[in-house]
XYZ file of C-alpha atoms in Angstrom:
104
model
C 15.327 -1.282 11.802
C 18.649 -3.074 12.369
C 19.692 -2.447 8.744
C 19.022 1.271 9.125
C 21.248 1.378 12.207
C 24.161 -0.499 10.601
C 26.177 1.452 8.075
C 27.754 -0.727 5.359
C 31.544 -0.579 4.995
C 32.874 1.868 2.406
C 33.919 -0.891 -0.023
C 30.626 -2.805 0.185
C 29.252 -1.374 -3.032
C 30.864 -1.386 -6.448
C 29.748 0.855 -9.294
C 29.550 -1.184 -12.463
C 27.465 -1.695 -15.562
C 27.197 -4.384 -18.214
C 27.725 -1.805 -20.961
C 31.334 -1.463 -22.215
C 32.597 2.037 -21.501
C 35.851 3.937 -21.802
C 38.844 3.534 -24.087
C 38.521 6.552 -26.395
C 39.677 9.532 -24.351
C 37.812 12.729 -25.281
C 39.609 16.016 -24.585
C 40.203 19.477 -26.003
C 44.007 19.333 -25.718
C 45.830 17.107 -28.200
C 48.801 16.848 -25.826
C 46.585 15.039 -23.298
C 46.709 11.831 -25.323
C 43.155 12.158 -26.538
C 41.592 9.873 -29.114
C 38.541 12.066 -29.825
C 38.295 15.869 -29.840
C 35.365 17.913 -28.534
C 33.709 17.743 -31.967
C 33.579 13.917 -31.636
C 36.195 13.643 -34.414
C 38.867 10.955 -34.105
C 42.287 12.618 -33.896
C 44.189 12.510 -37.163
C 41.089 11.897 -39.307
C 38.855 14.377 -41.100
C 35.679 12.320 -41.312
C 35.707 9.642 -38.589
C 33.576 10.321 -35.511
C 32.850 8.502 -32.244
C 29.751 9.182 -30.129
C 29.267 6.117 -27.953
C 30.077 4.940 -24.427
C 33.748 4.517 -25.316
C 34.089 8.290 -24.743
C 33.394 7.911 -21.025
C 36.495 8.079 -18.830
C 35.291 5.011 -16.890
C 32.122 3.118 -16.045
C 29.419 5.530 -14.905
C 27.725 2.844 -12.817
C 24.331 2.979 -14.481
C 22.703 2.409 -17.841
C 24.448 4.901 -20.160
C 21.701 5.021 -22.824
C 20.587 8.632 -22.210
C 24.166 9.905 -22.128
C 24.996 8.054 -25.350
C 21.887 9.494 -27.023
C 22.859 13.027 -25.912
C 26.423 12.579 -27.245
C 25.088 11.185 -30.523
C 22.659 14.086 -30.913
C 25.416 16.659 -30.352
C 27.739 14.845 -32.750
C 25.037 14.616 -35.429
C 24.289 18.342 -35.178
C 27.968 19.205 -35.607
C 28.463 16.774 -38.470
C 25.368 18.068 -40.291
C 26.485 21.675 -39.821
C 29.953 20.941 -41.163
C 29.098 18.538 -43.975
C 25.589 19.627 -44.919
C 22.350 17.715 -44.529
C 22.962 15.711 -47.730
C 25.766 13.795 -46.033
C 28.220 15.063 -48.609
C 30.899 17.472 -47.585
C 29.739 21.074 -47.869
C 33.396 21.907 -48.430
C 36.428 19.682 -48.915
C 37.312 17.671 -45.826
C 40.537 18.800 -44.256
C 42.254 18.676 -40.918
C 41.638 21.754 -38.824
C 44.540 23.260 -36.872
C 44.690 22.072 -33.257
C 44.168 25.661 -32.065
C 40.817 25.790 -33.886
C 39.741 22.436 -32.427
C 40.644 23.475 -28.892
C 38.594 26.653 -29.228
C 35.361 24.738 -29.874
């Protein structure tokens, strides 16, 4: 009962996880300093993708497994659609204009 009546101080709890997160900023706008665009493609590369916890802006404070699996699934769908299910490029790999990337 005493614990229920005593509110902990605001800084008593820290959100953290043992899984490394953050470091590869994901954004639509290239001017934002992004590392990865919304198609999971690393900026400046045609065929390098990132779909792990490094996309998170900071630690989410819990096990990120489901979020990583969702990101990976979305990335895989986009990669398969662009490059074909064989893994080979359906068309030559090339850099898309930033305006086309931002629209997706």
